[in-house]
Structures are given as C-alpha cells and as structure tokens.
CSV table of C-alpha atoms in Angstrom, one decimal:
chain,number,residue,atom,x,y,z
O,1,MET,CA,37.4,289.2,25.3
O,2,LEU,CA,40.5,290.4,27.4
O,3,THR,CA,43.5,289.4,26.6
O,4,THR,CA,46.0,287.8,28.7
O,5,LYS,CA,47.9,291.0,28.7
O,6,SER,CA,44.4,292.9,30.0
O,7,TYR,CA,43.8,290.1,32.4
O,8,LYS,CA,47.2,290.4,34.4
O,9,LEU,CA,46.2,294.4,34.2
O,10,THR,CA,42.7,294.4,35.4
O,11,PHE,CA,44.0,292.3,38.4
O,12,LEU,CA,46.8,294.5,39.2
O,13,LEU,CA,44.4,297.2,39.3
O,14,LEU,CA,42.3,295.6,41.1
O,15,LEU,CA,44.6,295.1,44.0
O,16,VAL,CA,45.4,298.5,43.8
O,17,LEU,CA,41.8,299.5,44.5
O,18,LEU,CA,41.8,296.9,47.1
O,19,VAL,CA,44.1,298.4,49.5
O,20,ILE,CA,43.3,302.2,48.7
O,21,CYS,CA,39.5,301.0,50.0
O,22,PHE,CA,41.3,299.4,52.8
O,23,CYS,CA,43.1,302.3,53.8
O,24,ILE,CA,39.9,304.6,53.2
O,25,SER,CA,38.2,301.9,55.7
O,26,ILE,CA,39.9,301.9,58.1
O,27,SER,CA,40.6,305.6,58.6
O,28,PHE,CA,36.8,306.2,58.9
O,29,GLY,CA,34.9,305.8,62.8
O,30,SER,CA,33.6,307.3,65.6
O,31,VAL,CA,36.8,309.0,66.5
O,32,SER,CA,38.5,311.1,63.9
O,33,ILE,CA,42.1,310.4,63.2
O,34,PRO,CA,44.0,311.7,60.7
O,35,PHE,CA,45.0,310.0,57.5
O,36,SER,CA,48.7,310.0,58.4
O,37,ASP,CA,48.5,308.5,62.0
O,38,THR,CA,46.3,305.9,60.2
O,39,LEU,CA,49.1,304.8,58.0
O,40,SER,CA,51.7,305.0,60.9
O,41,ALA,CA,49.5,302.8,62.9
O,42,ILE,CA,49.3,300.5,60.1
O,43,PHE,CA,53.3,300.2,59.6
O,44,GLY,CA,54.1,300.5,63.1
O,45,GLY,CA,55.0,303.9,63.5
O,46,ASP,CA,54.6,306.7,66.2
O,47,LEU,CA,51.1,308.2,66.6
O,48,GLN,CA,49.8,311.6,68.6
O,49,LYS,CA,48.1,309.4,70.6
O,50,GLU,CA,48.3,306.0,71.9
O,51,SER,CA,44.4,305.3,72.0
O,52,TRP,CA,44.6,305.6,68.3
O,53,GLY,CA,46.9,303.0,68.0
O,54,TYR,CA,44.5,301.0,70.4
O,55,ILE,CA,41.5,301.8,68.0
O,56,ILE,CA,43.1,301.0,64.6
O,57,ARG,CA,45.0,298.0,65.5
O,58,ASN,CA,41.9,295.9,67.4
O,59,TYR,CA,39.1,297.6,65.8
O,60,ARG,CA,39.4,299.3,62.2
O,61,ILE,CA,42.2,296.9,60.9
O,62,PRO,CA,39.8,293.4,61.9
O,63,LYS,CA,37.0,295.0,60.7
O,64,ALA,CA,38.2,296.0,57.3
O,65,ILE,CA,40.1,292.1,57.1
O,66,THR,CA,36.4,290.4,58.4
O,67,ALA,CA,34.8,292.5,55.5
O,68,ILE,CA,37.7,291.7,52.5
O,69,LEU,CA,36.7,287.7,53.7
O,70,ALA,CA,33.1,288.0,54.0
O,71,GLY,CA,32.8,290.2,50.5
O,72,GLY,CA,35.1,287.7,48.9
O,73,GLY,CA,33.7,284.8,50.6
O,74,LEU,CA,30.0,285.6,49.8
O,75,ALA,CA,30.7,286.9,46.3
O,76,LEU,CA,32.5,282.7,45.3
O,77,SER,CA,30.1,281.1,47.2
O,78,GLY,CA,27.4,283.0,45.0
O,79,LEU,CA,29.7,282.0,41.8
O,80,LEU,CA,29.6,278.7,42.9
O,81,MET,CA,26.1,277.6,43.2
O,82,GLN,CA,25.3,280.2,39.9
O,83,THR,CA,27.4,277.8,37.9
O,84,LEU,CA,26.1,274.2,39.9
O,85,PHE,CA,22.5,275.0,39.2
O,86,ARG,CA,23.1,277.4,36.1
O,87,ASN,CA,20.4,279.9,37.7
O,88,PRO,CA,21.4,283.7,38.0
O,89,LEU,CA,19.2,284.1,40.5
O,90,ALA,CA,21.1,281.4,42.6
O,91,GLY,CA,23.1,282.9,45.9
O,92,PRO,CA,24.6,281.2,48.5
O,93,PHE,CA,21.8,281.3,50.2
O,94,VAL,CA,19.5,278.4,48.3
O,95,LEU,CA,20.7,275.8,50.3
O,96,GLY,CA,19.2,276.8,53.7
O,97,ILE,CA,22.7,277.2,55.1
O,98,SER,CA,22.3,280.5,55.6
O,99,SER,CA,19.2,279.9,57.6
O,100,GLY,CA,20.7,277.3,59.4
O,101,ALA,CA,22.8,279.7,61.1
O,102,SER,CA,20.0,281.9,61.5
O,103,LEU,CA,18.1,279.4,63.2
O,104,GLY,CA,21.1,278.5,65.5
O,105,ALA,CA,21.5,282.3,66.4
O,106,ALA,CA,17.4,282.6,66.8
O,107,ILE,CA,17.6,279.2,69.1
O,108,LEU,CA,20.4,280.6,71.4
O,109,ILE,CA,18.6,284.3,71.6
O,110,MET,CA,15.1,283.5,72.2
O,111,GLY,CA,14.6,279.9,72.8
O,112,SER,CA,15.2,280.4,76.6
O,113,SER,CA,11.4,282.5,76.6
O,114,VAL,CA,9.9,280.2,74.8
O,115,LEU,CA,11.3,277.0,76.2
O,116,SER,CA,11.6,278.0,79.9
O,117,GLY,CA,11.4,275.7,82.3
O,118,ILE,CA,12.9,273.1,79.3
O,119,ILE,CA,16.2,274.0,79.0
O,120,THR,CA,18.5,276.7,80.0
O,121,PHE,CA,20.4,278.3,77.4
O,122,GLY,CA,23.9,280.0,77.8
O,123,ILE,CA,24.4,283.5,78.4
O,124,VAL,CA,24.3,285.3,74.8
O,125,THR,CA,28.0,286.9,73.8
O,126,ASN,CA,29.5,287.4,70.3
O,127,VAL,CA,31.5,283.9,70.8
O,128,THR,CA,28.2,281.9,72.0
O,129,LEU,CA,26.6,283.9,68.4
O,130,ALA,CA,29.0,282.7,66.6
O,131,ILE,CA,29.0,278.9,67.8
O,132,ALA,CA,25.5,278.5,67.7
O,133,SER,CA,25.3,279.8,64.3
O,134,SER,CA,28.0,277.8,63.2
O,135,ALA,CA,26.4,274.7,64.5
O,136,GLY,CA,23.4,275.3,62.5
O,137,SER,CA,24.5,276.4,59.6
O,138,PHE,CA,26.8,272.7,59.9
O,139,LEU,CA,23.4,270.6,60.8
O,140,VAL,CA,21.8,272.4,57.3
O,141,LEU,CA,25.1,271.4,55.5
O,142,LEU,CA,25.1,267.7,56.5
O,143,ALA,CA,21.2,267.5,56.1
O,144,VAL,CA,21.8,268.9,52.3
O,145,MET,CA,24.9,266.4,51.8
O,146,VAL,CA,22.9,263.6,52.7
O,147,VAL,CA,20.0,264.6,50.3
O,148,ALA,CA,22.7,265.3,47.7
O,149,SER,CA,24.1,261.9,48.1
O,150,LYS,CA,20.9,260.2,47.1
O,151,VAL,CA,19.1,262.9,44.9
O,152,LYS,CA,20.3,262.9,40.8
O,153,ASP,CA,18.6,265.7,39.3
O,154,THR,CA,21.0,269.2,40.6
O,155,MET,CA,18.0,271.1,40.4
O,156,ALA,CA,16.0,269.1,42.3
O,157,LEU,CA,18.8,269.4,44.8
O,158,LEU,CA,17.8,273.0,44.5
O,159,ILE,CA,14.5,273.1,45.5
O,160,ILE,CA,15.3,270.5,48.3
O,161,GLY,CA,17.5,273.0,50.1
O,162,LEU,CA,15.3,275.9,49.0
O,163,MET,CA,12.6,273.8,51.0
O,164,PHE,CA,15.2,273.7,54.1
O,165,GLY,CA,15.3,277.1,54.0
O,166,SER,CA,11.6,277.1,54.3
O,167,ILE,CA,11.1,275.4,57.3
O,168,THR,CA,14.4,276.9,58.9
O,169,ALA,CA,12.5,280.4,58.5
O,170,ALA,CA,9.2,279.2,60.1
O,171,ILE,CA,11.2,277.9,62.7
O,172,VAL,CA,12.4,281.2,63.5
O,173,SER,CA,9.1,282.9,63.0
O,174,VAL,CA,7.4,280.9,65.8
O,175,LEU,CA,10.4,281.6,68.0
O,176,SER,CA,9.7,285.1,66.9
O,177,TYR,CA,6.5,285.5,68.0
O,178,PHE,CA,6.4,283.7,71.3
O,179,THR,CA,9.7,285.8,72.5
O,180,ASP,CA,9.3,288.7,74.5
O,181,ALA,CA,10.1,292.1,73.1
O,182,GLU,CA,14.1,292.4,74.2
O,183,GLN,CA,14.7,289.2,72.7
O,184,LEU,CA,13.2,289.9,69.5
O,185,GLN,CA,14.8,293.4,69.0
O,186,GLN,CA,18.5,291.2,70.1
O,187,TYR,CA,17.9,288.9,67.3
O,188,ILE,CA,16.8,291.2,64.6
O,189,TYR,CA,20.0,293.8,65.3
O,190,TRP,CA,22.1,290.3,65.0
O,191,SER,CA,20.1,289.8,61.2
O,192,PHE,CA,21.5,293.5,60.4
O,193,GLY,CA,24.8,292.1,60.1
O,194,SER,CA,28.1,293.6,61.6
O,195,LEU,CA,32.0,293.0,60.5
O,196,GLY,CA,32.8,295.5,63.7
O,197,ASN,CA,32.4,292.5,66.8
O,198,LEU,CA,35.6,289.8,65.8
O,199,THR,CA,38.8,289.6,68.2
O,200,TRP,CA,42.0,288.5,66.2
O,201,THR,CA,41.5,285.0,67.5
O,202,GLN,CA,37.8,284.7,65.8
O,203,LEU,CA,39.1,286.3,62.9
O,204,GLY,CA,41.8,284.0,62.7
O,205,LEU,CA,39.3,281.1,62.9
O,206,LEU,CA,37.4,282.8,60.0
O,207,SER,CA,40.7,283.2,57.6
O,208,ALA,CA,41.1,279.2,58.1
O,209,ILE,CA,37.6,278.4,57.3
O,210,ILE,CA,37.2,280.7,54.1
O,211,GLY,CA,40.9,279.7,53.2
O,212,LEU,CA,39.9,276.1,53.1
O,213,GLY,CA,36.3,277.0,51.0
O,214,VAL,CA,38.9,278.7,48.2
O,215,SER,CA,40.9,275.9,48.4
O,216,LEU,CA,38.3,273.6,47.3
O,217,SER,CA,36.7,275.9,44.9
O,218,ILE,CA,40.7,276.1,43.0
O,219,PHE,CA,40.1,272.2,42.9
O,220,ALA,CA,36.7,272.1,41.7
O,221,ILE,CA,37.6,274.9,38.7
O,222,LYS,CA,38.1,271.9,35.9
O,223,SER,CA,34.0,270.7,36.9
O,224,LEU,CA,32.6,274.4,37.4
O,225,ASN,CA,34.0,274.7,34.1
O,226,ALA,CA,32.2,271.7,32.4
O,227,PHE,CA,29.3,272.3,34.6
O,228,LEU,CA,28.3,275.5,32.5
O,229,LEU,CA,27.5,273.2,29.7
O,230,GLY,CA,25.0,270.8,31.3
O,231,GLU,CA,25.6,267.6,34.0
O,232,ASN,CA,25.7,265.5,30.4
O,233,TYR,CA,28.2,267.0,28.9
O,234,ALA,CA,30.1,267.4,32.3
O,235,ARG,CA,30.0,263.7,32.3
O,236,SER,CA,31.2,262.9,28.9
O,237,LEU,CA,34.2,264.6,29.9
O,238,GLY,CA,34.8,262.2,32.8
O,239,VAL,CA,33.9,264.4,36.1
O,240,ASN,CA,32.2,262.5,38.9
O,241,ILE,CA,29.0,264.4,39.2
O,242,LYS,CA,28.6,263.5,42.6
O,243,LYS,CA,31.8,263.8,44.0
O,244,GLN,CA,32.2,267.0,42.2
O,245,ARG,CA,28.7,268.2,43.3
O,246,PHE,CA,29.6,267.2,46.7
O,247,LEU,CA,32.8,269.2,47.0
O,248,ILE,CA,30.6,272.7,45.5
O,249,ILE,CA,28.4,272.4,48.0
O,250,LEU,CA,30.9,271.9,50.8
O,251,ALA,CA,32.9,274.1,49.9
O,252,THR,CA,29.8,277.2,49.9
O,253,GLY,CA,28.8,275.8,53.1
O,254,LEU,CA,32.1,276.7,54.8
O,255,LEU,CA,32.0,279.8,52.7
O,256,ALA,CA,28.5,280.7,53.4
O,257,GLY,CA,28.0,279.0,56.6
O,258,SER,CA,30.8,280.3,58.3
O,259,ILE,CA,30.8,284.1,57.7
O,260,THR,CA,26.8,284.0,58.4
O,261,ALA,CA,27.8,282.8,61.4
O,262,PHE,CA,30.6,285.2,62.4
O,263,ALA,CA,29.4,288.3,60.9
O,264,GLY,CA,25.7,287.4,60.3
O,265,PRO,CA,23.1,287.1,57.0
O,266,ILE,CA,24.6,289.8,54.5
O,267,ALA,CA,22.3,290.1,51.5
O,268,PHE,CA,23.2,291.1,47.8
O,269,ILE,CA,26.9,290.3,47.6
O,270,GLY,CA,26.7,286.8,46.6
O,271,LEU,CA,24.1,287.3,43.8
O,272,ALA,CA,25.4,290.2,42.4
O,273,VAL,CA,29.1,289.9,42.4
O,274,PRO,CA,29.4,287.5,39.9
O,275,HIS,CA,27.0,289.0,37.7
O,276,LEU,CA,29.5,292.6,37.7
O,277,THR,CA,32.6,289.9,37.6
O,278,ARG,CA,31.3,288.4,34.3
O,279,GLN,CA,30.0,292.0,32.6
O,280,ILE,CA,33.8,293.1,33.7
O,281,PHE,CA,35.8,290.2,32.6
O,282,ASN,CA,33.3,288.9,29.8
O,283,THR,CA,34.5,284.9,30.6
O,284,THR,CA,33.2,282.3,32.1
O,285,ASN,CA,36.3,280.4,32.7
O,286,HIS,CA,36.2,279.5,36.4
O,287,LYS,CA,40.3,280.1,36.4
O,288,ILE,CA,39.6,283.7,36.5
O,289,LEU,CA,36.1,284.3,37.6
O,290,ILE,CA,37.3,282.9,40.9
O,291,PRO,CA,40.0,285.2,41.7
O,292,ALA,CA,37.9,288.2,39.9
O,293,VAL,CA,34.7,287.1,42.2
O,294,LEU,CA,37.3,287.4,45.5
O,295,LEU,CA,38.4,291.1,44.7
O,296,TYR,CA,35.3,292.1,43.7
O,297,GLY,CA,33.4,290.7,46.7
O,298,ALA,CA,36.0,292.4,49.0
O,299,ILE,CA,36.1,295.6,47.3
O,300,LEU,CA,32.3,296.2,47.3
O,301,MET,CA,32.1,295.5,51.3
O,302,LEU,CA,35.2,297.5,52.0
O,303,LEU,CA,33.2,300.7,50.3
O,304,CYS,CA,29.0,299.3,51.9
O,305,ASP,CA,31.1,299.3,54.9
O,306,THR,CA,32.8,302.8,54.7
O,307,ILE,CA,29.6,304.0,53.6
O,308,ALA,CA,28.1,302.4,56.8
O,309,GLN,CA,30.6,304.1,58.8
O,310,ILE,CA,28.7,307.8,59.3
O,311,PRO,CA,31.5,310.0,59.5
O,312,SER,CA,32.7,311.5,63.3
O,313,SER,CA,29.8,309.4,65.1
O,314,ALA,CA,29.3,306.4,67.1
O,315,TYR,CA,26.1,305.6,65.0
O,316,VAL,CA,26.8,302.2,62.2
O,317,LEU,CA,24.0,301.8,59.5
O,318,PRO,CA,23.4,297.8,59.4
O,319,ILE,CA,25.7,296.6,56.8
O,320,ASN,CA,23.1,294.2,56.0
O,321,ALA,CA,20.7,297.3,54.2
O,322,ILE,CA,23.5,299.2,53.1
O,323,THR,CA,25.1,296.4,50.7
O,324,SER,CA,21.2,296.1,48.7
O,325,ILE,CA,20.8,299.8,48.5
O,326,ILE,CA,24.2,300.6,47.1
O,327,GLY,CA,24.4,297.5,44.9
O,328,ALA,CA,21.4,296.7,43.4
O,329,PRO,CA,21.1,299.9,41.8
O,330,VAL,CA,23.9,299.6,40.1
O,331,VAL,CA,23.5,295.6,38.9
O,332,ILE,CA,20.3,297.1,37.3
O,333,TRP,CA,22.5,299.7,35.6
O,334,LEU,CA,24.9,297.4,34.3
O,335,LEU,CA,22.5,295.2,33.4
O,336,VAL,CA,20.6,297.5,31.2
O,337,ARG,CA,23.4,299.4,29.6
O,338,LYS,CA,25.0,295.7,28.3
O,339,LYS,CA,21.4,294.5,27.7
O,340,LYS,CA,22.6,291.1,27.9
O,341,MET,CA,23.9,288.9,30.5
O,342,VAL,CA,27.1,286.7,30.1
O,343,PHE,CA,26.4,283.4,32.1
C-alpha cells in the first residue's frame, strides 16, 4: 500500500508524463515539423512556416486534447461500471449506451438506402454524425434510466443493459444487410474511431459534457466505495441505492455516450485502464482511483494516437484497433505477473 507521500509523487509523475505524451503526440503527423517549431506553436512563438502553425493549432492540438478527453472519460466510465456491478469484465458499453450511439450513426448513414422513399435523411457530415450519435445514445440512456428506476437488482440491470446493446446491434446488422456498399463502407470507417475530426467548437461541447460526467462521479465517491462491499452494506451506511445508481448511470452515459458520438466507438480503454490503475496504486479508494484513471486513460490514449499516426505519411491507422493491439497484451502481462486482481 502506497503512503500519502507516494501517492502525491506518483500523481506528479503522471502529470509530467501526460505533458510529455501531449508534446510527442502533436509533433507527429503527415507533415514533418521540427520539435522546436512545435513548441513555438504551442506557446505562440514564431515558426519557420506559417502553415505549420495552422496545422498544429487547428488540427494536432485539438486532436491531442480529444485523445485526453476520450481516454480519461472512457477509463472513468469503465471504473464506474466495474464498481457498480462489482464485475471486473464490465466496461462503459455494458448498458448499451455506445451501441445506441452506433445505431444513431447507422440510421443517418445507411437509413436513406434502406428506407428510400419513406424518410429523407440529411447530408452526412461530422456535425450531423455527432448529432445522430448523441440522439441514439441519449434515447438508450433514457430507456436504461426508466428501467433502473423499476429494477431493484443491479445484476438484472446489467443483463437488461446487455439486451439493449443486442437489440441495437441487431438493428444495425439489418441496416448493414440492406444498404449499398458505399454507405456500408462509410459506416465501417466511422466505427474504426477517429480523434482528428473535431473543431474547437465541438471540442468545447465535448469538454463540457465530460466535465459534467466527472463532476457527477466525484459526488458519488462515497457511494462507490460503499458499493464495493455490496448493496446491503451500502444501504446500512445510509446510501440511497436507487438515487446513487441513477447518478452513476447518468455519469457513465454522459461520458461514454458523448465520446462515442464525437470520436466513434473506441475499445479497450474503458475495460483495461481501471485494472491497470488498481495494479499500480493497489487501492480501492475511489478518491484516489478517479483522478488516477483519468490520467492513465489520457496518457494511454495519447500513446495509442501517436502510434496510429504513421510518421511522414498521410495514413492514420484506426485508433480502435491500436488501443486493443497495444494495450491488451500489456494488461495480460501485468495480470500474469501480479497473479492477482485488486477489486
């Protein structure tokens, strides 16, 4: 068990590592830019080429900030779900919220082909995709909230959430079967996930939603710690189970739903980062775990984004694939080495 001084030192090191990863991330891209000019662009200095400043400030920095928000948000939502359901395999997608976002995107992209002549859909852009995905995740979240108010057993809620995910996945499959190749390819490309499509306005909106989700999680720290020992124990401490469960689900929905809407579905981070954090900090106290998973998730996503960007090339590998290919073996190695799971 780490001491208070050790915790502070670890958090300081994580913050330094986050800054380093941020600088490395924005120095990679299809255009080769010297690292000194990258730093100059960040701090408002003069650059050798004016176009470099535009690339860094309007593309690479928003992309890196998106990686920080997405990584931290997904990691936190995974922690919330694992604690609420007391299940190490739970992640931010178990309630079907991300599946709802995928359904919204699928209806926008492929619906015009399947429902031709019945419904006329708008032009598919980054903005309309984000709106459609947000609407899909919100509707599923609303349905989960209604169910959560009527179901007493948390494990039953987990199964119901998985069923919502199955229903939305089935509808997407039907849409995929009847759509044409071009629209299907567009949907598959969206499902790969992307961090580089957000404008500063969209980034501001995503930041506000993530901030709200984090704030709700902080308010639920005491309840989260109590949930680890079971609902009966939490109830004996005076925790309002329904109210706190509603709060945790709402926080998860805001985090996972908004990230999926703006960046597409991103695997691995929400499931694995909480385990990595527990292995390193060796604690179940959410007062420590919440800021820790935010930092670890952000750092890991920045590293994956850097790897996904092939240096001096216009090609960017799917972030969804990189997070799993790079991260899963690391988690397996850590768990085998530790031979136990702190939960």
